[in-house]
mmCIF file of C-alpha atoms in Angstrom:
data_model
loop_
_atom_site.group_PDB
_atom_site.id
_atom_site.type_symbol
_atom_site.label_atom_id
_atom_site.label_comp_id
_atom_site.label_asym_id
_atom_site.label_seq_id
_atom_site.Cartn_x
_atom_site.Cartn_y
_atom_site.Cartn_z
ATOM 1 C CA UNK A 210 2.611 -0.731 -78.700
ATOM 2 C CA UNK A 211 1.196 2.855 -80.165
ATOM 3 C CA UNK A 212 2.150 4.258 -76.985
ATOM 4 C CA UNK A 213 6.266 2.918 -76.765
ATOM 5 C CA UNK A 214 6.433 3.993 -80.670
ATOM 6 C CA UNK A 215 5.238 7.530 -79.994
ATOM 7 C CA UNK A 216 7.447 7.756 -76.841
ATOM 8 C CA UNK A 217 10.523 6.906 -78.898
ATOM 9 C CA UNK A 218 9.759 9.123 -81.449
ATOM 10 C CA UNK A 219 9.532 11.951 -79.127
ATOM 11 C CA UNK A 220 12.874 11.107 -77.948
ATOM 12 C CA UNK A 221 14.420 11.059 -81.333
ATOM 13 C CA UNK A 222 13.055 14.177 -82.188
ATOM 14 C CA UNK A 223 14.434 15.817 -78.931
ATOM 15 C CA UNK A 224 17.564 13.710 -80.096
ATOM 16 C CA UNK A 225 17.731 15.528 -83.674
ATOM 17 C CA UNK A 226 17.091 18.713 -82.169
ATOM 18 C CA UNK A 227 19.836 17.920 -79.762
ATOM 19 C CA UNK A 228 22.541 16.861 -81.898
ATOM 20 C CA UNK A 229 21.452 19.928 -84.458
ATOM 21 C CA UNK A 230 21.542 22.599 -81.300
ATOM 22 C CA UNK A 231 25.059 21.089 -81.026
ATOM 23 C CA UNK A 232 26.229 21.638 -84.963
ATOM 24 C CA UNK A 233 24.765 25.245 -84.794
ATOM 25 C CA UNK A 234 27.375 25.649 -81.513
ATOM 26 C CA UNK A 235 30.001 24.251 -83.448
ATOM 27 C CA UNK A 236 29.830 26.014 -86.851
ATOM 28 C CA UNK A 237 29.112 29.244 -84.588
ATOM 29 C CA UNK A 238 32.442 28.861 -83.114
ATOM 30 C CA UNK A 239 34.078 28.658 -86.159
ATOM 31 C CA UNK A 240 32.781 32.289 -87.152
ATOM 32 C CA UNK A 241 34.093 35.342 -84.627
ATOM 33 C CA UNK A 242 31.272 37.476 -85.990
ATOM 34 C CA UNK A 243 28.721 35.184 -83.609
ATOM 35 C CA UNK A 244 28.450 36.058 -80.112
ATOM 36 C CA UNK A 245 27.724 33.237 -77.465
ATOM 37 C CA UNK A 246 25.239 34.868 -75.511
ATOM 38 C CA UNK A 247 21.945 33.879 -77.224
ATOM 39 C CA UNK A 248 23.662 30.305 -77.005
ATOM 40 C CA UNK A 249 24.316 30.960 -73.218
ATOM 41 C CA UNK A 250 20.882 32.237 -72.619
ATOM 42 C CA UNK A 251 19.101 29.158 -73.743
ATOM 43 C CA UNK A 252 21.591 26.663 -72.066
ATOM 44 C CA UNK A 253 21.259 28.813 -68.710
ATOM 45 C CA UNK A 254 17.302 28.799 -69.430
ATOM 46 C CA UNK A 255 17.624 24.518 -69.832
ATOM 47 C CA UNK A 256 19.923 24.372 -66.978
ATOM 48 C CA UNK A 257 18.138 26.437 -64.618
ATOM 49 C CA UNK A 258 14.975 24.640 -63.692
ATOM 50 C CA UNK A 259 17.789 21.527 -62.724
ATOM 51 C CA UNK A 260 20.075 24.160 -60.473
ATOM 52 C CA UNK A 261 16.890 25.208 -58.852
ATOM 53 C CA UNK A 262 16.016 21.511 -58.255
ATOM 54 C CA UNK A 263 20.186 20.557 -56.905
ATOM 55 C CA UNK A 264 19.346 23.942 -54.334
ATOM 56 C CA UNK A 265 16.409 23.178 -53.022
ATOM 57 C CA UNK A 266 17.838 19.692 -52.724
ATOM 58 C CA UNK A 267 20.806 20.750 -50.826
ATOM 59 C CA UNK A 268 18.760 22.985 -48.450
ATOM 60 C CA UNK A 269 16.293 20.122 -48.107
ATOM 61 C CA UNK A 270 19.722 17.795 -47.042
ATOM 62 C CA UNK A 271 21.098 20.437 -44.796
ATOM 63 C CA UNK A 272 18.245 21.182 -43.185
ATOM 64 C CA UNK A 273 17.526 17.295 -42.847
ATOM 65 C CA UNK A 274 21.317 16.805 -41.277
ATOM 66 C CA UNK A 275 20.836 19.673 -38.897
ATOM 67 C CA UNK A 276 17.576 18.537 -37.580
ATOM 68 C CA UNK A 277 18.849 15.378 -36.591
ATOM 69 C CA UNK A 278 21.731 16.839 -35.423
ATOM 70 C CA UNK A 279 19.272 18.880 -33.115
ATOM 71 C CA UNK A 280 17.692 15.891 -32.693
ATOM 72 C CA UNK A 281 20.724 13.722 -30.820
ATOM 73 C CA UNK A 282 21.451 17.036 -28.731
ATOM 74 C CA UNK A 283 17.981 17.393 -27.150
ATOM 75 C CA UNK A 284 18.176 13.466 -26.502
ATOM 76 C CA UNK A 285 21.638 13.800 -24.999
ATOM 77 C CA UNK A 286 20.801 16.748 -23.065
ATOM 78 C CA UNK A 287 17.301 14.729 -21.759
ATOM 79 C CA UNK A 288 19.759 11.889 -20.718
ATOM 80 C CA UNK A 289 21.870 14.300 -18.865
ATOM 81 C CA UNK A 290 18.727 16.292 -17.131
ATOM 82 C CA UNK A 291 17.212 12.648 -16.281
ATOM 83 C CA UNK A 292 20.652 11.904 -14.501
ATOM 84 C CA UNK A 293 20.480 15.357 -12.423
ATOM 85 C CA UNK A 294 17.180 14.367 -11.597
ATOM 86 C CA UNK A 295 18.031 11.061 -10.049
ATOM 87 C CA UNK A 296 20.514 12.910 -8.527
ATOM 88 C CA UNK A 297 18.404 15.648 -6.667
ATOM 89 C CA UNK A 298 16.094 12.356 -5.890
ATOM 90 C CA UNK A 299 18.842 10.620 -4.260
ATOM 91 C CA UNK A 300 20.208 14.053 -2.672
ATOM 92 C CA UNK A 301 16.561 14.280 -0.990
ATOM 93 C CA UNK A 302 16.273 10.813 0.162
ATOM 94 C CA UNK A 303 19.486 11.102 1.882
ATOM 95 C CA UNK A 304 18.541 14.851 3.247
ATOM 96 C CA UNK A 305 15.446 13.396 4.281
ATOM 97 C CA UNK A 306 17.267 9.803 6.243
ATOM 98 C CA UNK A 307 19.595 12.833 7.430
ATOM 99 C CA UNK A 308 17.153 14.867 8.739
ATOM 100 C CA UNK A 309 15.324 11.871 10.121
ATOM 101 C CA UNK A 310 18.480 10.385 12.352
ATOM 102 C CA UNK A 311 19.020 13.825 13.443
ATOM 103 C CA UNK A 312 15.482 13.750 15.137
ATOM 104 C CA UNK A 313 15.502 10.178 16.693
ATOM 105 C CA UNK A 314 19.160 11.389 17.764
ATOM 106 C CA UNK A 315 17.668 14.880 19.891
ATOM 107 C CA UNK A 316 14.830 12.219 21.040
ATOM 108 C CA UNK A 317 17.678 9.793 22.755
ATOM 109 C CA UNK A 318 19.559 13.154 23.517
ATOM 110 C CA UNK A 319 16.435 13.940 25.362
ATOM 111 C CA UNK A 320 16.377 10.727 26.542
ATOM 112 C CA UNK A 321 19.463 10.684 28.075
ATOM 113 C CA UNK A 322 18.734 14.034 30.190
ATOM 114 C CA UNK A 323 15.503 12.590 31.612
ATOM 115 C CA UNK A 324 18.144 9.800 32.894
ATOM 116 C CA UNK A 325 20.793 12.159 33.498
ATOM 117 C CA UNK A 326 21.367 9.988 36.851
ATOM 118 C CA UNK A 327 22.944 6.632 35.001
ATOM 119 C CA UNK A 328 25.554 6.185 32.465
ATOM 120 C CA UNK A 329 24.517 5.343 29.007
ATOM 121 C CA UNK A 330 26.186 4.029 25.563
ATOM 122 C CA UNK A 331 24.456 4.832 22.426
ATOM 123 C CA UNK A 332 24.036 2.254 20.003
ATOM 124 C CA UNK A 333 22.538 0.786 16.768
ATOM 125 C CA UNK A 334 20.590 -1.791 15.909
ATOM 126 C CA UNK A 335 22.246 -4.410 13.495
ATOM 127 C CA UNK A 336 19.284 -7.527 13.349
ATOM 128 C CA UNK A 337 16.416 -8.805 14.828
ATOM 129 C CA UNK A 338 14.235 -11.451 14.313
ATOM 130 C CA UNK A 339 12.193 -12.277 10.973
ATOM 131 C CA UNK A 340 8.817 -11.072 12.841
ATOM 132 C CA UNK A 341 7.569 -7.659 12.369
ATOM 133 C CA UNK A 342 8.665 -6.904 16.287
ATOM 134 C CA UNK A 343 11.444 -6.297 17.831
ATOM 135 C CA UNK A 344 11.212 -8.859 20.051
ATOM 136 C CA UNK A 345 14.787 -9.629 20.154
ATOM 137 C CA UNK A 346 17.395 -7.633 18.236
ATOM 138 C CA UNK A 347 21.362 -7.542 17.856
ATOM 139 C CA UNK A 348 23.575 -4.067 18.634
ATOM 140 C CA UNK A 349 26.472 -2.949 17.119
ATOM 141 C CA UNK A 350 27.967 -2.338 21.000
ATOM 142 C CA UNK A 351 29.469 -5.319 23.395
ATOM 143 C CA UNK A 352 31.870 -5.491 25.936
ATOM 144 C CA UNK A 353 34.748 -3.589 24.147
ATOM 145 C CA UNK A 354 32.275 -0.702 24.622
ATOM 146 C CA UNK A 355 31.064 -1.132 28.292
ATOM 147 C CA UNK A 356 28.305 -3.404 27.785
ATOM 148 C CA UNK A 357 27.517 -6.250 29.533
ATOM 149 C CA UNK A 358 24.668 -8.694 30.093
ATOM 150 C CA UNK A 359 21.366 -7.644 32.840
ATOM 151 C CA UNK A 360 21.808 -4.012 31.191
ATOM 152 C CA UNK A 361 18.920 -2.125 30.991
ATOM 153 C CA UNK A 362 18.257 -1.091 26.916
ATOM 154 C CA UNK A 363 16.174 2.577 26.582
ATOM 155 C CA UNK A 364 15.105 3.932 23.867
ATOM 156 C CA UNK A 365 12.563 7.742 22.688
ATOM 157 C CA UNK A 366 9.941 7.011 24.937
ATOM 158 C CA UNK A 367 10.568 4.430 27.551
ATOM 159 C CA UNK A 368 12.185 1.024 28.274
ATOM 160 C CA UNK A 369 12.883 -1.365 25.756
ATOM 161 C CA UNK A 370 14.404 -4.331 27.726
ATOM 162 C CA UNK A 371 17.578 -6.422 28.992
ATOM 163 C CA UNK A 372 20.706 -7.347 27.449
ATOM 164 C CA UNK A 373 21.584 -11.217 27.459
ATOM 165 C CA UNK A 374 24.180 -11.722 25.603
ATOM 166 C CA UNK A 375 27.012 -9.807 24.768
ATOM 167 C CA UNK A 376 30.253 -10.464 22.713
ATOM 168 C CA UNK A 377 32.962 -8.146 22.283
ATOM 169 C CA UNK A 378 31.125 -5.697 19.966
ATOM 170 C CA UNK A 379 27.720 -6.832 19.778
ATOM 171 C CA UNK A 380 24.437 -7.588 22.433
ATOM 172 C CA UNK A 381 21.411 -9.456 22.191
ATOM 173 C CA UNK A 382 18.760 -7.694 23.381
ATOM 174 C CA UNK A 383 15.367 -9.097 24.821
ATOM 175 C CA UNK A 384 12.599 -6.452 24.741
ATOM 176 C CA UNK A 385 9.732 -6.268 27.008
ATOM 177 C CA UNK A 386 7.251 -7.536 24.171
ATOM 178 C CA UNK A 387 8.573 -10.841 24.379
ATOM 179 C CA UNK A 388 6.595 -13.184 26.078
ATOM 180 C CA UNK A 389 9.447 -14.473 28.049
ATOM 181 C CA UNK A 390 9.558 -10.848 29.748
ATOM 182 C CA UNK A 391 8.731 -10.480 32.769
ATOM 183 C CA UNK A 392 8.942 -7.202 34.698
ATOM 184 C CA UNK A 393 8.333 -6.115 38.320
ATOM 185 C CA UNK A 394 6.312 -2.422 37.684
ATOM 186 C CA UNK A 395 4.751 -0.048 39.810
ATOM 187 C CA UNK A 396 2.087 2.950 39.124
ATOM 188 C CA UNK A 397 3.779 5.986 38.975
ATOM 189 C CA UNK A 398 1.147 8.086 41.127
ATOM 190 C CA UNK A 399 0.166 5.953 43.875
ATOM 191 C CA UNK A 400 3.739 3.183 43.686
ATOM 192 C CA UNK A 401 1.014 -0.126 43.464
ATOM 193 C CA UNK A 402 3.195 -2.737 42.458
ATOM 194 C CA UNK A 403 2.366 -5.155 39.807
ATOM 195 C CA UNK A 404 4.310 -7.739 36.809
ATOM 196 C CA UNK A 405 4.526 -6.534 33.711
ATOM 197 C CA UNK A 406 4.823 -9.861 30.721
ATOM 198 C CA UNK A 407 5.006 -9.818 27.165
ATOM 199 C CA UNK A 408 2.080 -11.359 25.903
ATOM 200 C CA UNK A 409 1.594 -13.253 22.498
ATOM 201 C CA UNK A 410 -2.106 -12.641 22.049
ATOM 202 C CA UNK A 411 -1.489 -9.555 22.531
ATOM 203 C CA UNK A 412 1.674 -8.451 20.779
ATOM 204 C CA UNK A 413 -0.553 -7.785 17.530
ATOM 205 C CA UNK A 414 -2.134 -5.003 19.364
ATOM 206 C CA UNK A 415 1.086 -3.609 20.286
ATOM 207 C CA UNK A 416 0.289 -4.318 23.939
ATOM 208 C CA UNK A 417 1.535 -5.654 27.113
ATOM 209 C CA UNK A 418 -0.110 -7.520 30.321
ATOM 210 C CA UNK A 419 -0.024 -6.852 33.611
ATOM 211 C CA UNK A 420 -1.375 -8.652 36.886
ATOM 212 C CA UNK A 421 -0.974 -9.389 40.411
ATOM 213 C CA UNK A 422 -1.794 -5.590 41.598
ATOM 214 C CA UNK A 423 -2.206 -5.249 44.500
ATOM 215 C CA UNK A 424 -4.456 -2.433 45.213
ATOM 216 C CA UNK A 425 -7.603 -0.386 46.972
ATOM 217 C CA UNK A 426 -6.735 2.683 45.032
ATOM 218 C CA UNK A 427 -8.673 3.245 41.660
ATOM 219 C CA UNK A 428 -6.441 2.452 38.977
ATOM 220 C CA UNK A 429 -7.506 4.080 35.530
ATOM 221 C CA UNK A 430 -6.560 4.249 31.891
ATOM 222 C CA UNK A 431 -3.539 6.173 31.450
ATOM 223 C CA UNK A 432 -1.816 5.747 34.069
ATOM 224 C CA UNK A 433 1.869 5.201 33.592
ATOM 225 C CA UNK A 434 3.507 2.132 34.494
ATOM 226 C CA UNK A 435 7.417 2.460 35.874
ATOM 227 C CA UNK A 436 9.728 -0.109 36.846
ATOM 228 C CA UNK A 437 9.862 -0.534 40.487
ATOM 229 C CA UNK A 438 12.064 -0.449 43.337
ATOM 230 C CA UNK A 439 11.646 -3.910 43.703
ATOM 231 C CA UNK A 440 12.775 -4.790 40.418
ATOM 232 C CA UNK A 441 15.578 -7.622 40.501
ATOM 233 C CA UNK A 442 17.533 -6.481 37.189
ATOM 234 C CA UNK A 443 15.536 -3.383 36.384
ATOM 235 C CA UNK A 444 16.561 0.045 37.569
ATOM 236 C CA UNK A 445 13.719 2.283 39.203
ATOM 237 C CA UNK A 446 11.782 4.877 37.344
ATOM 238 C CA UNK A 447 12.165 3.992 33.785
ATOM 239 C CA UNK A 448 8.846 4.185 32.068
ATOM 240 C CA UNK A 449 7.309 1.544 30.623
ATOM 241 C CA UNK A 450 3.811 2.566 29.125
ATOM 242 C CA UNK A 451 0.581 3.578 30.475
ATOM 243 C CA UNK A 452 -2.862 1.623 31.577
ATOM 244 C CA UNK A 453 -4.753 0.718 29.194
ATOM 245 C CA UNK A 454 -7.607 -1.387 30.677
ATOM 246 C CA UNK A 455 -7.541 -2.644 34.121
ATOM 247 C CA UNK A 456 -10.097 -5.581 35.296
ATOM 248 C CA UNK A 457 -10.659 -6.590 38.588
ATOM 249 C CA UNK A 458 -9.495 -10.026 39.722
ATOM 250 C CA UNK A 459 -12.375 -13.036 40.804
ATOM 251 C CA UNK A 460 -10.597 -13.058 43.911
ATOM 252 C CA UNK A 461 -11.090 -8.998 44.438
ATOM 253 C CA UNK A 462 -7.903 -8.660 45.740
ATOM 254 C CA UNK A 463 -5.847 -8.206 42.570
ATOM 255 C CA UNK A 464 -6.136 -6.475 39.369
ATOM 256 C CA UNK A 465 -4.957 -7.353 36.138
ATOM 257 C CA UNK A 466 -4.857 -5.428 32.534
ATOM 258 C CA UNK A 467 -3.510 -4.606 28.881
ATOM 259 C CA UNK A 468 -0.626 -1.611 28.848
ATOM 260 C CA UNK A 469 0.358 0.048 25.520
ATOM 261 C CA UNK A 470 4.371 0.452 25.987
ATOM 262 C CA UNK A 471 6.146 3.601 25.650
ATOM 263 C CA UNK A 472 8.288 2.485 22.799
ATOM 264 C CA UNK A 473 7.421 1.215 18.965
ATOM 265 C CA UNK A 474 8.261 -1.912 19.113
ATOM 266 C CA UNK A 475 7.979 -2.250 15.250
ATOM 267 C CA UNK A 476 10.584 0.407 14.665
ATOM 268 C CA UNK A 477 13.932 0.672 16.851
ATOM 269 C CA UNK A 478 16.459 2.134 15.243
ATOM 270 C CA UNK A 479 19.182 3.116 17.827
ATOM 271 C CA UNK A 480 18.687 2.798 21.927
ATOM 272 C CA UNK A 481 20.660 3.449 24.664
ATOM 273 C CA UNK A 482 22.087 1.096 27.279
ATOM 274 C CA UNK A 483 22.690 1.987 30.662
ATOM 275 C CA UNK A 484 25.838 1.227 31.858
ATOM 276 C CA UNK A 485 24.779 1.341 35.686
ATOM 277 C CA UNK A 486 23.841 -2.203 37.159
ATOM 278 C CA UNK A 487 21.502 -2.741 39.564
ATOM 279 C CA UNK A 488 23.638 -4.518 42.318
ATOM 280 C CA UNK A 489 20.999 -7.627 43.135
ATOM 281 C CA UNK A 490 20.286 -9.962 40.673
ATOM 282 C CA UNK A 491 17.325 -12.429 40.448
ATOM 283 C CA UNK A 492 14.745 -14.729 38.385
ATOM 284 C CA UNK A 493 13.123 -11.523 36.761
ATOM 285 C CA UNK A 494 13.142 -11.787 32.819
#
């Protein structure tokens, strides 16, 4: 209670001396002999501490106003570098799918000179089956475009298999992985005949069988494996893979074996199908 009295009475003493600075002013005014200045002086001396105080305030508030403003530039300009960013990204990708295509397309380009001798339509592949092979697929080309069913399907590297279906602008294509495939092949130095099949405990090995070789010469790993002359619906001298283990038959008259195929059967992109028929047609595939 000491301490509120005190406090008051400090106020009504600043009060008094208040109200008393303010009847000096007024009776001052009243006489033209006074001057204003030592009154001017002490209200500029009470007055200054609080202008000092509003400045440093205002600076404080400016300063506050332009840092934020600062603030939502660099996040605005952040967004906007972000967004170039995904940009470039996406410009790489597609510079990179770009540059990709343009390599498988040289390969079939390459391709197609190695079988300069037959007529070929380039195509894409549209679908395939849920398995991680391609041992059936769909193509964006059908017999608008000049393909027909028994056509022989090529892609970088070697054979991929048969057309047997075909709508207007589509084909179903059966590769040589599938274990319904069946292939007549022959060595490509010494012409040793033999059937190349799809084989389903083999496929996850990315291999195919053959058997019923024929043969005195010494067949060996690595040697490449053509379609035949023989071949029913196949034309001759498409490659098909190379040896990769040969065994020799109970009988000793035949030999049988595991080929790894030319072509990656897990990823076809685009292929070529040649136009040219073989003129015979049979049981083959």
């Amino acid at each position: 209670m000491r301490k509120r009295n005190r406090f008051r009475l400090k106020n009504n003493q600043l009060l008094a001396v208040l109200t008393f600075f303010c009847i000096a002013a007024i009776v001052l005014t009243l006489t033209e002999r006074v001057t204003f200045d030592p009154i001017k002086n002490g209200a500029g001396s009470i007055l200054r501490p609080f202008q000092t105080g509003i400045n440093r305030l205002g600076t404080i508030l400016t300063d506050t106003r332009e840092t934020a403003r600062n603030k939502e530039e660099l996040i605005a300009e952040n967004e906007e570098l972000l967004q170039q960013i995904e940009e470039l990204k996406e410009q790489v990708t597609l510079k990179e799918e770009d540059e990709q295509e343009l390599e498988r397309l040289r390969e079939l380009y390459d391709l197609d000179q190695n079988y300069s001798e037959y007529t070929k339509v380039a195509a894409q592949v549209i679908s395939k089956d849920p398995s991680n092979w391609f041992d059936s697929f769909i193509i964006n080309r059908g017999t608008e475009d000049g393909v027909d069913v028994n056509m022989n399907v090529i892609t970088s590297g070697g054979l991929v298999g048969i057309v047997i279906e075909a709508g207007s602008h589509w084909a179903s294509v059966r590769s040589v992985i599938d274990d319904n495939s069946n292939v007549s092949g022959m060595t490509m130095s010494t012409a040793d005949n033999c059937i190349v099949s799809g084989d389903l405990t083999l496929k996850d090995d990315g291999k195919l069988s053959f058997s019923q070789m024929n043969t005195e010469n010494e067949i060996r790993s690595g040697e490449k494996i053509i379609t035949s002359n023989i071949s029913d619906k196949y034309l001759p001298g498409i490659l098909i893979g190379t040896i990769d283990e040969v065994t020799e038959d109970s009988n000793h008259l035949t030999k049988t074996g595991t080929i790894i195929p030319a072509v990656d059967f897990r990823h076809i992109q685009e292929v070529l199908v040649i136009t040219t028929q073989k003129e015979t047609g049979g049981g083959e595939d």
